[in-house]
mmCIF file of C-alpha atoms in Angstrom:
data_model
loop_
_atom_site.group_PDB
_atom_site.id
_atom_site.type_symbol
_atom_site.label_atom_id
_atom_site.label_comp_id
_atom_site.label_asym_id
_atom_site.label_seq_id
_atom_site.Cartn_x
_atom_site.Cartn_y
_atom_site.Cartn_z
ATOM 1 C CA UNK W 1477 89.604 21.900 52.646
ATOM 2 C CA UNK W 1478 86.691 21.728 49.697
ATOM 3 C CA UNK W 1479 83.426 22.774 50.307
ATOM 4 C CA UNK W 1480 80.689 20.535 50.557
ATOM 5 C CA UNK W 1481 79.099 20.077 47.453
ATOM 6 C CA UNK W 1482 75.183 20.661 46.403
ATOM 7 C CA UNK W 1483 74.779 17.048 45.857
ATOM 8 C CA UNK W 1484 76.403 16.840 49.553
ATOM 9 C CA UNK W 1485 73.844 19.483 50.383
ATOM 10 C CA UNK W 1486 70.906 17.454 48.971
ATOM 11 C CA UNK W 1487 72.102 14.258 50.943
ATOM 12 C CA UNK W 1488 72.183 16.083 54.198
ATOM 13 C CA UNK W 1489 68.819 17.640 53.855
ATOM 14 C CA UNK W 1490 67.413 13.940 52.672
ATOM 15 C CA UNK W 1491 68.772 12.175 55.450
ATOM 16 C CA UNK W 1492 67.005 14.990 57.438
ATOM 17 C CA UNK W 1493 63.678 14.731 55.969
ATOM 18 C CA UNK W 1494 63.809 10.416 56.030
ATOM 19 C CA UNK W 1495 65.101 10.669 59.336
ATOM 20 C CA UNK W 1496 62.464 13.479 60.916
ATOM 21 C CA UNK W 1497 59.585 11.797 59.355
ATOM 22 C CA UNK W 1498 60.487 8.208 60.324
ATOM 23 C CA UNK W 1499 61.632 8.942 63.335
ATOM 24 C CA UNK W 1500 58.291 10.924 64.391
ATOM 25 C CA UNK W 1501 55.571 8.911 62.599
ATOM 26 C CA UNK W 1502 56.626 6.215 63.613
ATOM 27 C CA UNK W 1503 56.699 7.004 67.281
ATOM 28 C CA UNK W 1504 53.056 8.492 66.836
ATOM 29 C CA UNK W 1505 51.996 5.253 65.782
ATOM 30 C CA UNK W 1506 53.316 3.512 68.339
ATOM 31 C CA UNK W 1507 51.820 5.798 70.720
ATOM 32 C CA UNK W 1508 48.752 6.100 69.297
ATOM 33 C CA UNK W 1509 48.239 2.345 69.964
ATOM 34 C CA UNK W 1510 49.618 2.386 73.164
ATOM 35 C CA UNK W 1511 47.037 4.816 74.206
ATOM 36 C CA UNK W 1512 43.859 3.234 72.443
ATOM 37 C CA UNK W 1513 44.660 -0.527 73.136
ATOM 38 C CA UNK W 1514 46.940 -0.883 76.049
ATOM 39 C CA UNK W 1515 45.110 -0.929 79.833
ATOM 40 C CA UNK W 1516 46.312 1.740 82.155
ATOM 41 C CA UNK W 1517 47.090 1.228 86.129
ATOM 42 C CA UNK W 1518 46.404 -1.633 88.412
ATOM 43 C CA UNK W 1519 42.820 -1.971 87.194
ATOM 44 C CA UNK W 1520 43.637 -2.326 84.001
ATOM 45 C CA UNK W 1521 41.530 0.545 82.520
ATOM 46 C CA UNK W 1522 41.304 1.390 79.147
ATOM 47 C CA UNK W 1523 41.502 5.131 77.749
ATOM 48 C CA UNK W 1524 38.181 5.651 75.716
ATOM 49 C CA UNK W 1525 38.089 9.245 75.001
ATOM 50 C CA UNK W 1526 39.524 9.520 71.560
ATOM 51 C CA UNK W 1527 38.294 13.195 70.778
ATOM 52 C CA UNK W 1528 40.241 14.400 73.701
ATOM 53 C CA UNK W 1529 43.233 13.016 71.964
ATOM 54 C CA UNK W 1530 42.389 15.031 68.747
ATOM 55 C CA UNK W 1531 41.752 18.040 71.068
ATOM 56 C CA UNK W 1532 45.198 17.771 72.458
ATOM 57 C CA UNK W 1533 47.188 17.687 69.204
ATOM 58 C CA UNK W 1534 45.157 19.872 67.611
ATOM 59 C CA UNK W 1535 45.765 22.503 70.420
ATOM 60 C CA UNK W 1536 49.565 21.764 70.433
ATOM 61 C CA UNK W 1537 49.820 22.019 66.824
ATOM 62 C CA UNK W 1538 47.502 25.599 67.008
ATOM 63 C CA UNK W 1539 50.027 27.442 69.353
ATOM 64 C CA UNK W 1540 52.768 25.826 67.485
ATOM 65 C CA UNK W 1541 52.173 27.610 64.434
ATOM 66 C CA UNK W 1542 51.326 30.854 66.121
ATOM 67 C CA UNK W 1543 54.564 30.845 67.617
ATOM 68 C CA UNK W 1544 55.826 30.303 64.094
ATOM 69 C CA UNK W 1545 53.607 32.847 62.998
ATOM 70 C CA UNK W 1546 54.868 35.626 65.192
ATOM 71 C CA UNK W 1547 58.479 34.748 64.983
ATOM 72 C CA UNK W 1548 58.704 34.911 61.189
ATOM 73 C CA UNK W 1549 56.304 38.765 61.337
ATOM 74 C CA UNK W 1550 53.829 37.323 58.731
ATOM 75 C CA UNK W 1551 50.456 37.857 58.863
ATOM 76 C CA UNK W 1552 48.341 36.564 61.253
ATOM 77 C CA UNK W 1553 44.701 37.560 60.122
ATOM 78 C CA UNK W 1554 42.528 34.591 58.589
ATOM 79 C CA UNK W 1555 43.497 35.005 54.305
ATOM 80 C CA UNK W 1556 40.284 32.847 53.662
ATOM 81 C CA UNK W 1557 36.576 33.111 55.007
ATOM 82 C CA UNK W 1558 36.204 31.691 58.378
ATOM 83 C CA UNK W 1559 33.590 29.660 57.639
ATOM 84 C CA UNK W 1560 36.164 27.446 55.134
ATOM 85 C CA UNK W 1561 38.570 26.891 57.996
ATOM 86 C CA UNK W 1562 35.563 25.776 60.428
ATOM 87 C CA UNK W 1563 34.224 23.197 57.590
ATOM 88 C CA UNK W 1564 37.817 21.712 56.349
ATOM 89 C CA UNK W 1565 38.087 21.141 60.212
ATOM 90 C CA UNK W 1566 35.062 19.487 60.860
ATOM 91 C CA UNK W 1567 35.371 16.718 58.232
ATOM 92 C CA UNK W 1568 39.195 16.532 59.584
ATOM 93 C CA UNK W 1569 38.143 16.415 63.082
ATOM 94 C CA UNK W 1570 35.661 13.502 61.659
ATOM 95 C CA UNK W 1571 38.735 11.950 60.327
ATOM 96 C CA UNK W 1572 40.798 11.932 63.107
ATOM 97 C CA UNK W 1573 38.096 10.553 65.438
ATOM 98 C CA UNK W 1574 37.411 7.973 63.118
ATOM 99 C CA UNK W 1575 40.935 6.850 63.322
ATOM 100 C CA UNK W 1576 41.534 6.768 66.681
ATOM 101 C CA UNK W 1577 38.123 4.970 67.385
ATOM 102 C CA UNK W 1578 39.179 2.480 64.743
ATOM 103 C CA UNK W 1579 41.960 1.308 66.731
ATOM 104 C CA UNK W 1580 39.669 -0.361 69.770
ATOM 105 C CA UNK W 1581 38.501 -2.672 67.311
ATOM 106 C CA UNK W 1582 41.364 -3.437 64.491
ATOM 107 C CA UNK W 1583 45.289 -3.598 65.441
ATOM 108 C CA UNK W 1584 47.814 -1.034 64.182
ATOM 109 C CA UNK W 1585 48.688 -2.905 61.467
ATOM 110 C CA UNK W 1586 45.515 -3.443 59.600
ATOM 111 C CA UNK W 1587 44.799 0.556 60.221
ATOM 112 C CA UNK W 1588 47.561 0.998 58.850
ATOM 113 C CA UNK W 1589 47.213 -0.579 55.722
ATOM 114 C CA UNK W 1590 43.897 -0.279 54.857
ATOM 115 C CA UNK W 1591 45.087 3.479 54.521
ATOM 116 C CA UNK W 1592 46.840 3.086 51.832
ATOM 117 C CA UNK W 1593 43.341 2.542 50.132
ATOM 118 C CA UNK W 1594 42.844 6.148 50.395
ATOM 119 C CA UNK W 1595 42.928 6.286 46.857
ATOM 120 C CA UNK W 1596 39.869 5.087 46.234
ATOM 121 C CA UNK W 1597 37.966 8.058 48.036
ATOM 122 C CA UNK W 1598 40.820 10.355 46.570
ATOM 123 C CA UNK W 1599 40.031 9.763 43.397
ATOM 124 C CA UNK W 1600 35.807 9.553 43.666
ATOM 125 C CA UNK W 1601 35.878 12.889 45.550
ATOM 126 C CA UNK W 1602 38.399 14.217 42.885
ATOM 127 C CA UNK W 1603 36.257 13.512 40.187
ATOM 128 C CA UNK W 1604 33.099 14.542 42.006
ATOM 129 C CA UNK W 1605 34.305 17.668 43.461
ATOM 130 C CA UNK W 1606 37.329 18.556 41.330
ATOM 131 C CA UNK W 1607 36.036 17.374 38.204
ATOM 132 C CA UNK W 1608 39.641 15.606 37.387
ATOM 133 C CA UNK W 1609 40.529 12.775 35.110
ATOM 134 C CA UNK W 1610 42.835 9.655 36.002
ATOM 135 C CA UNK W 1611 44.642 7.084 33.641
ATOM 136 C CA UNK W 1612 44.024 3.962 33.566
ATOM 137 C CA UNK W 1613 47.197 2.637 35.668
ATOM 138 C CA UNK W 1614 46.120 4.821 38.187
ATOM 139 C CA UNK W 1615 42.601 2.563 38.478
ATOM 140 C CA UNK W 1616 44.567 -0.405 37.775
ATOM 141 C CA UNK W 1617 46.729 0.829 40.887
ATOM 142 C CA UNK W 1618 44.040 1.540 42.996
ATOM 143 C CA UNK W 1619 42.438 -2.050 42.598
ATOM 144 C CA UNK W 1620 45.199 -3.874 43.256
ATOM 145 C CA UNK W 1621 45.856 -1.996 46.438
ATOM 146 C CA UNK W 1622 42.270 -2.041 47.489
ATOM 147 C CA UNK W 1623 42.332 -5.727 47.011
ATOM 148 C CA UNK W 1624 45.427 -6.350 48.671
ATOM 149 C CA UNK W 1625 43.732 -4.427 51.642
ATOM 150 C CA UNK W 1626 40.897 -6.417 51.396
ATOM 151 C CA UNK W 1627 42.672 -9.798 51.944
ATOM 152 C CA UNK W 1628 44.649 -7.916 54.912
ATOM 153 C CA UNK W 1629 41.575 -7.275 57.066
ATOM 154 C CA UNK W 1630 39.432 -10.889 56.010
ATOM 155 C CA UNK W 1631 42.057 -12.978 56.766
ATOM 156 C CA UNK W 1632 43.174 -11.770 60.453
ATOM 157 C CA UNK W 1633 45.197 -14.207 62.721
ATOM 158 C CA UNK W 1634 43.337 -16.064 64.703
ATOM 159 C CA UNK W 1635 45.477 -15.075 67.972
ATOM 160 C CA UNK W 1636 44.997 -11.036 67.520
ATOM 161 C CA UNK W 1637 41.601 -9.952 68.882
ATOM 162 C CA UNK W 1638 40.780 -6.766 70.124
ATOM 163 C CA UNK W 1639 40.511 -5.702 73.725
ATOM 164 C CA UNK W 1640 37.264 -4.089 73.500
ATOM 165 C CA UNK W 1641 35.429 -7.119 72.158
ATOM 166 C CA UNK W 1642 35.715 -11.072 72.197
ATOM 167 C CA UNK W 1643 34.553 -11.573 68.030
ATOM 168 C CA UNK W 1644 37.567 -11.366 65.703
ATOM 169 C CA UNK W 1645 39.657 -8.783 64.746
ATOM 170 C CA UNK W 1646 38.041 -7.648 61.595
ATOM 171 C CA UNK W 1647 34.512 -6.905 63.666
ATOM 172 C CA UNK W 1648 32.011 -4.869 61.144
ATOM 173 C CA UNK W 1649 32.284 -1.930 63.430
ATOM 174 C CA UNK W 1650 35.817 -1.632 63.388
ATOM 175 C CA UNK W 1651 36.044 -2.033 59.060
ATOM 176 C CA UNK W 1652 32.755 0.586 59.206
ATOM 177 C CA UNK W 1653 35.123 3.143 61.228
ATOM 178 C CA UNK W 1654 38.287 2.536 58.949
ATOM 179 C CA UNK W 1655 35.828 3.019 55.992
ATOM 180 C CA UNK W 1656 34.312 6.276 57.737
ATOM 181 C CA UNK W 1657 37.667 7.766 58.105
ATOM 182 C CA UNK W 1658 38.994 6.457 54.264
ATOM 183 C CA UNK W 1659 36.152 8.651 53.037
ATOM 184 C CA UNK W 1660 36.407 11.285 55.601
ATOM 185 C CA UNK W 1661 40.330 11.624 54.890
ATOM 186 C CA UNK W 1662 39.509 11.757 50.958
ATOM 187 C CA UNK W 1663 36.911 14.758 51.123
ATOM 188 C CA UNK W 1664 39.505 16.918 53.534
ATOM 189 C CA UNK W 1665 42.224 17.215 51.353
ATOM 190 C CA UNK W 1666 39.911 17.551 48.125
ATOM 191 C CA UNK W 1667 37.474 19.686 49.737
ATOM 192 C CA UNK W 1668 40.101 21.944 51.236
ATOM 193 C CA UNK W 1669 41.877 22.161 47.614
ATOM 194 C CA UNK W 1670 38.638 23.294 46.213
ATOM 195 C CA UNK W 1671 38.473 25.846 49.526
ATOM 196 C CA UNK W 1672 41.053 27.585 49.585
ATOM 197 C CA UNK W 1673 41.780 27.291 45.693
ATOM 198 C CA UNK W 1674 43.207 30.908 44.802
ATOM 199 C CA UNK W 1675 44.167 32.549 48.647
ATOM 200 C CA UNK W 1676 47.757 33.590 48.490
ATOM 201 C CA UNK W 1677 48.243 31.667 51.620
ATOM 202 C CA UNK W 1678 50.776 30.714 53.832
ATOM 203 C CA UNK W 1679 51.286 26.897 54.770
ATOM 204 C CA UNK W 1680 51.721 28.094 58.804
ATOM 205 C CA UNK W 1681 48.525 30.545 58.207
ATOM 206 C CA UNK W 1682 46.461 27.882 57.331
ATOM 207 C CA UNK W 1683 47.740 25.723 59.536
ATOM 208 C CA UNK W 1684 47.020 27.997 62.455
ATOM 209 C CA UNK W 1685 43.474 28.924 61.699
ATOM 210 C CA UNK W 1686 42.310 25.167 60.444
ATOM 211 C CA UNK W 1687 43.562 23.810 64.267
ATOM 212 C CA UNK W 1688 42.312 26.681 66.150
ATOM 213 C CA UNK W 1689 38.811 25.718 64.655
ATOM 214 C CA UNK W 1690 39.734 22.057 65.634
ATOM 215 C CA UNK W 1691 40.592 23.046 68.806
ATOM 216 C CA UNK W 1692 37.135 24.775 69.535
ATOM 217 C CA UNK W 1693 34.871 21.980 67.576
ATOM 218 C CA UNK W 1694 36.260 19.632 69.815
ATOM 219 C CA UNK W 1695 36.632 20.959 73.215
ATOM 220 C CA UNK W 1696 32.955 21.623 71.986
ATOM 221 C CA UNK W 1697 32.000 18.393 71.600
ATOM 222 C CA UNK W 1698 33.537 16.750 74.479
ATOM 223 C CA UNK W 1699 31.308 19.352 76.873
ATOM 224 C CA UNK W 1700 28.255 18.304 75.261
ATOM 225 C CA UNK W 1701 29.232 14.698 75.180
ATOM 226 C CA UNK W 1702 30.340 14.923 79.282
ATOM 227 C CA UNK W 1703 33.554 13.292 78.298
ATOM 228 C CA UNK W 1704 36.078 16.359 79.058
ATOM 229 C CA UNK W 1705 36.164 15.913 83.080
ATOM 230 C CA UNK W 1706 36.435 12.360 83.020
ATOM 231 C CA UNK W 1707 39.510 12.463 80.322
ATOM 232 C CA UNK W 1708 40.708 15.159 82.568
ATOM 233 C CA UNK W 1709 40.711 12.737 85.592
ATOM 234 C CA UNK W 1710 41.626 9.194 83.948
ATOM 235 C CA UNK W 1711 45.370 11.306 82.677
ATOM 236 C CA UNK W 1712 45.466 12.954 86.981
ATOM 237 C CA UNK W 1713 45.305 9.679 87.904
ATOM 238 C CA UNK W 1714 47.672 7.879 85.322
ATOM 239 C CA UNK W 1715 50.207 10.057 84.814
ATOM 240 C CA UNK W 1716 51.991 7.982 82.575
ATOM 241 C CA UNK W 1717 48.946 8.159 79.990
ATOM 242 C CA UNK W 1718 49.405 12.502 80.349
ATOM 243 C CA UNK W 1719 52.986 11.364 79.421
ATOM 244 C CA UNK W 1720 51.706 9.065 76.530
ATOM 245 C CA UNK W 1721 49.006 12.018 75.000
ATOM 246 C CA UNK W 1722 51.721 14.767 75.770
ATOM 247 C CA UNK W 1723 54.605 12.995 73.545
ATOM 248 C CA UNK W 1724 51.421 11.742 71.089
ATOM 249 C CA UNK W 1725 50.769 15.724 70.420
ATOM 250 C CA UNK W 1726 54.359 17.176 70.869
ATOM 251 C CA UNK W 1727 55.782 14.397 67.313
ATOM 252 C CA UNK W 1728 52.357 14.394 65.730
ATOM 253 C CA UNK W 1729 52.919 18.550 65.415
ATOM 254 C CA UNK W 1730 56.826 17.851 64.624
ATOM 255 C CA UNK W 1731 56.067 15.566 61.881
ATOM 256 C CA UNK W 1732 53.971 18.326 60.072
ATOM 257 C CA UNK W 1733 57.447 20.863 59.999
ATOM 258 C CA UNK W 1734 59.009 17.541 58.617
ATOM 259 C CA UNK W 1735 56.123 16.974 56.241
ATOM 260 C CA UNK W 1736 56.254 20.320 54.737
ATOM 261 C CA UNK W 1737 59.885 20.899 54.094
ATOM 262 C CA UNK W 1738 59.785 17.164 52.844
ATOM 263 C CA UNK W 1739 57.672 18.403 49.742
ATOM 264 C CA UNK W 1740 58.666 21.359 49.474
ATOM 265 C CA UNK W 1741 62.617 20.252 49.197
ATOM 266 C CA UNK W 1742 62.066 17.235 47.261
ATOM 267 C CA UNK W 1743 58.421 16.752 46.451
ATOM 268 C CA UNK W 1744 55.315 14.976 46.385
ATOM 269 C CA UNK W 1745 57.136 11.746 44.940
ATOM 270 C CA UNK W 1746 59.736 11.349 46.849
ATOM 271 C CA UNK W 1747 57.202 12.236 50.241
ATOM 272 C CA UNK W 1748 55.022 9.346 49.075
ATOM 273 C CA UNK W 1749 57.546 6.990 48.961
ATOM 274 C CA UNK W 1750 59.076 7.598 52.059
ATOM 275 C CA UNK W 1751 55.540 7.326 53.871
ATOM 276 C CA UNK W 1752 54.839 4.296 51.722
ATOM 277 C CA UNK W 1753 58.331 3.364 53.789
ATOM 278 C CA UNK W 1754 57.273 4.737 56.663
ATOM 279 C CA UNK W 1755 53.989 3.055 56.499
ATOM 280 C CA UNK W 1756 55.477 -0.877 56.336
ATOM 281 C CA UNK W 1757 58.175 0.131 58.903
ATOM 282 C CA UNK W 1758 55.393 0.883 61.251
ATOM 283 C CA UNK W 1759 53.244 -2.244 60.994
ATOM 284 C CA UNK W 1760 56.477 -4.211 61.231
ATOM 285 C CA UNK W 1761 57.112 -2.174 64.643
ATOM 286 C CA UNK W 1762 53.643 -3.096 65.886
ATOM 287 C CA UNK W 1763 53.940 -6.400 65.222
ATOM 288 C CA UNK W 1764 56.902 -7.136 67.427
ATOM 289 C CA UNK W 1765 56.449 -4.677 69.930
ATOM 290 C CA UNK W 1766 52.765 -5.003 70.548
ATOM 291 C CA UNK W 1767 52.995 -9.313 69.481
ATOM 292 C CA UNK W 1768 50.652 -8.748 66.404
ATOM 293 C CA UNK W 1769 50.676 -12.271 64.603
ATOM 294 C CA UNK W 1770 50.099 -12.146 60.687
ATOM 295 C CA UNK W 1771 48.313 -14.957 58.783
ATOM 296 C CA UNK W 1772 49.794 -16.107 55.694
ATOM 297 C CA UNK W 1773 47.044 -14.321 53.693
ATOM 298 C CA UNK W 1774 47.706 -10.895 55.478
ATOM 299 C CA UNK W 1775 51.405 -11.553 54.328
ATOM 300 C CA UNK W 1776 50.640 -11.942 50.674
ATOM 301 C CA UNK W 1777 48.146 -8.937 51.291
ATOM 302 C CA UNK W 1778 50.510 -6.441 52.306
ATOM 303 C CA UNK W 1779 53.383 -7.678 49.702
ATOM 304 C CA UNK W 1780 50.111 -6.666 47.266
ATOM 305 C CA UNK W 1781 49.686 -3.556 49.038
ATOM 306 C CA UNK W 1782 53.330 -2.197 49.097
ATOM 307 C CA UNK W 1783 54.392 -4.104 46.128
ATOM 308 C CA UNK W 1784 51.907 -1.825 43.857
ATOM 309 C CA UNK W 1785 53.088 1.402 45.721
ATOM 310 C CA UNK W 1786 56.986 1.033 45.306
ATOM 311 C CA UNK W 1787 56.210 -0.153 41.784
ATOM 312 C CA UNK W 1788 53.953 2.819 41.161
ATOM 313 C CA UNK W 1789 56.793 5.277 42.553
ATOM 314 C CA UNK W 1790 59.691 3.885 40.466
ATOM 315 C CA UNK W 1791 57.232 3.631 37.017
ATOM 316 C CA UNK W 1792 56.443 7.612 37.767
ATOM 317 C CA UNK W 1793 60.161 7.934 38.409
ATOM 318 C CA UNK W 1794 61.164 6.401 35.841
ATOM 319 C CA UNK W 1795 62.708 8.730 32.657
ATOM 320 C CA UNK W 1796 60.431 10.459 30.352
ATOM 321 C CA UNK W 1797 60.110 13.040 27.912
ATOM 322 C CA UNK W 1798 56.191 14.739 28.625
ATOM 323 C CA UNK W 1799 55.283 17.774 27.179
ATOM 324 C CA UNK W 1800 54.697 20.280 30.148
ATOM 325 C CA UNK W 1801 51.023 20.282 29.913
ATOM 326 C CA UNK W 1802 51.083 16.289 30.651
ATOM 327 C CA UNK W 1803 53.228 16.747 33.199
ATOM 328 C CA UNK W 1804 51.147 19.403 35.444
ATOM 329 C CA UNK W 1805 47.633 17.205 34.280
ATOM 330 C CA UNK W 1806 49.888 14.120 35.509
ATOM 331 C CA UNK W 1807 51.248 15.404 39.051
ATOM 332 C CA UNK W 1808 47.689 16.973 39.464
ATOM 333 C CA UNK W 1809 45.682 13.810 38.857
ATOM 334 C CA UNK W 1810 47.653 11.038 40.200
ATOM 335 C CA UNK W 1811 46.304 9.967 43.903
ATOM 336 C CA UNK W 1812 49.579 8.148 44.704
ATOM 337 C CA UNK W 1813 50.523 11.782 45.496
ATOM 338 C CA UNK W 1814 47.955 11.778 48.022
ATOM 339 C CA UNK W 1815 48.319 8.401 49.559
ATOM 340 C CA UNK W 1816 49.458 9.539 52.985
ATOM 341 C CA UNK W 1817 47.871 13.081 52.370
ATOM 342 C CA UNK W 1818 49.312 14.018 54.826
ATOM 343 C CA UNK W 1819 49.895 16.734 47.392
ATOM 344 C CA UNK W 1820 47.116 16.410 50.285
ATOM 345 C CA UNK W 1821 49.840 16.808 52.959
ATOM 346 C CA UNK W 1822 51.180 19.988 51.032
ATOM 347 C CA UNK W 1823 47.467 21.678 51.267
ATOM 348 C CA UNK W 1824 46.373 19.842 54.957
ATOM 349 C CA UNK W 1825 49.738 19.078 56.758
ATOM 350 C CA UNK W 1826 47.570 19.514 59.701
ATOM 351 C CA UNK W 1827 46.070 15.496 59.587
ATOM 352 C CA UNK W 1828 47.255 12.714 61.530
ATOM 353 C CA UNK W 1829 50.270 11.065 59.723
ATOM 354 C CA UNK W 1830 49.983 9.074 60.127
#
């Protein structure tokens, strides 16, 4: 009997990386809804506390790595200062709260694509921080997704309003949140390249340390906000929204190990377009399971949106003949590598996928 071959090799280990990363980002976003939007119990109460959410997976993905950590004998002592752990988490704990808070006042699917106009703050904060210089398809890129976006949360259906207020969907708090955590998401991962820029550091290592400051800042805040006890009580008393946070944490911390051996195996171009994948599967999920209607403008929005991503992915895919010096300006400059962060998922595979 003949041996599998490499390319058999390669088609196994992509079916496992679309498969792990589908399979668990799209159930976090599913949950993650759930949780944020859908009433609890007889009384139909509403679960308010997102920091306690970011607390949880945070903590879950912290021990997580440890274990990893101690099984595999490497080195457990912080590589980097302290203090550049503590600060990448605080902007990422900003992030994440953002996020979640977003979601009482927009639906899934308009979070969801207004991410993909992280490229806007990717590239500002790259050139402000980094210093780096983008082509002029990559602008051209960015304003075609950013307007696509923009039509996407304008021109909401009537029908889909949120549960925490009576106005439309697109409410100015709501758009100020998903704008918070578009700029929020942008510093991280450029901030954190500029951190930890020349540690010999493991992925799990920094992994470890960046949640166990997470875990702290927020358990932190939730004291001094009062907010810890009553979390604590509304999951005693619903158990099925313990059951809800407990899956949220135990995929969101999955999808990381997925993440990482995603770029690692196959790279940042091939990640990007499966999240870009990953991204309209979701809203399409949302839509039926949590009866999202789309206007005709959010239609045309989001064929914008995704239409400029895929075509991105196969132009940079396409066959060329760079010198090497292009190629490693290219790969470094290019934000569609850092659309779903999670080349910013290869340096902060901690974030929410989401």
């Amino acid at each position: 009997m003949a041996e599998p071959s490499d390319k058999d090799h390669k088609l196994w280990k992509g079916v496992v990386a679309v498969a792990g990363i589908m399979t668990t980002l799209v159930t976090y976003g599913v949950l993650q809804e759930k949780i944020m939007r859908v009433p609890y119990g007889e009384h139909k109460d509403y679960f308010k506390h997102s920091l306690f959410l970011v607390f949880c997976n945070r903590i879950t993905t912290s021990a997580v790595s440890a274990g990893v950590l101690l099984a595999s004998k490497k080195t457990v002592d912080p590589v980097a200062p302290v203090y550049t752990y503590c600060l990448v988490s605080i902007t990422n704990i900003l992030t994440t709260t953002c996020q979640y808070e977003a979601l009482k006042y927009v639906s899934f699917p308009v979070q969801t694509l207004a991410k993909c106009a992280k490229m806007i703050p990717v590239m500002v904060w790259g050139t402000i921080i980094m210093q780096k210089k983008y082509k002029s398809h990559d602008y051209l890129l960015a304003v075609l997704v950013t307007l696509g976006c923009s039509i996407f949360v304008l021109y909401p259906a009537s029908a889909d309003l949120s549960p925490y207020d009576n106005g439309r969907e697109s409410t100015v708090w709501g758009v100020s949140l998903m704008v918070g955590y578009l700029g929020f998401d942008g510093f991280t991962s450029t901030f954190q390249d500029k951190l930890f820029k020349g540690y010999n550091m493991d992925i799990h290592n920094q992994i470890f340390y960046t949640t166990l400051c997470s875990c702290i800042l927020s358990l932190t805040g939730l004291i001094i906000q009062g907010h810890l006890l009553p979390a604590i009580d509304f999951v005693y008393v619903h158990k099925d929204c313990f059951f809800d946070i407990a899956f949220l944490s135990t995929v969101a911390t999955a999808s990381q190990f997925f993440i990482s051996y995603t770029i690692r195996t196959f790279g940042a171009l091939t990640f990007a377009t499966i999240m870009t994948t990953r991204q309209l599967v979701s809203i399409m999920l949302s839509c039926v399971w949590f009866s999202h209607p789309l206007s005709w403008e959010q239609c045309i929005g989001a064929v914008l949106v995704f239409g400029s991503i895929y075509a991105r992915s196969f132009l940079r895919n396409a066959p060329q003949k760079p010198s090497t010096s292009e190629t490693v300006e290219s790969r470094s400059s290019s934000p569609t590598t850092q659309l779903s962060s999670p080349g910013n998922r290869s340096s902060s595979p901690m974030k929410e996928g989401p």
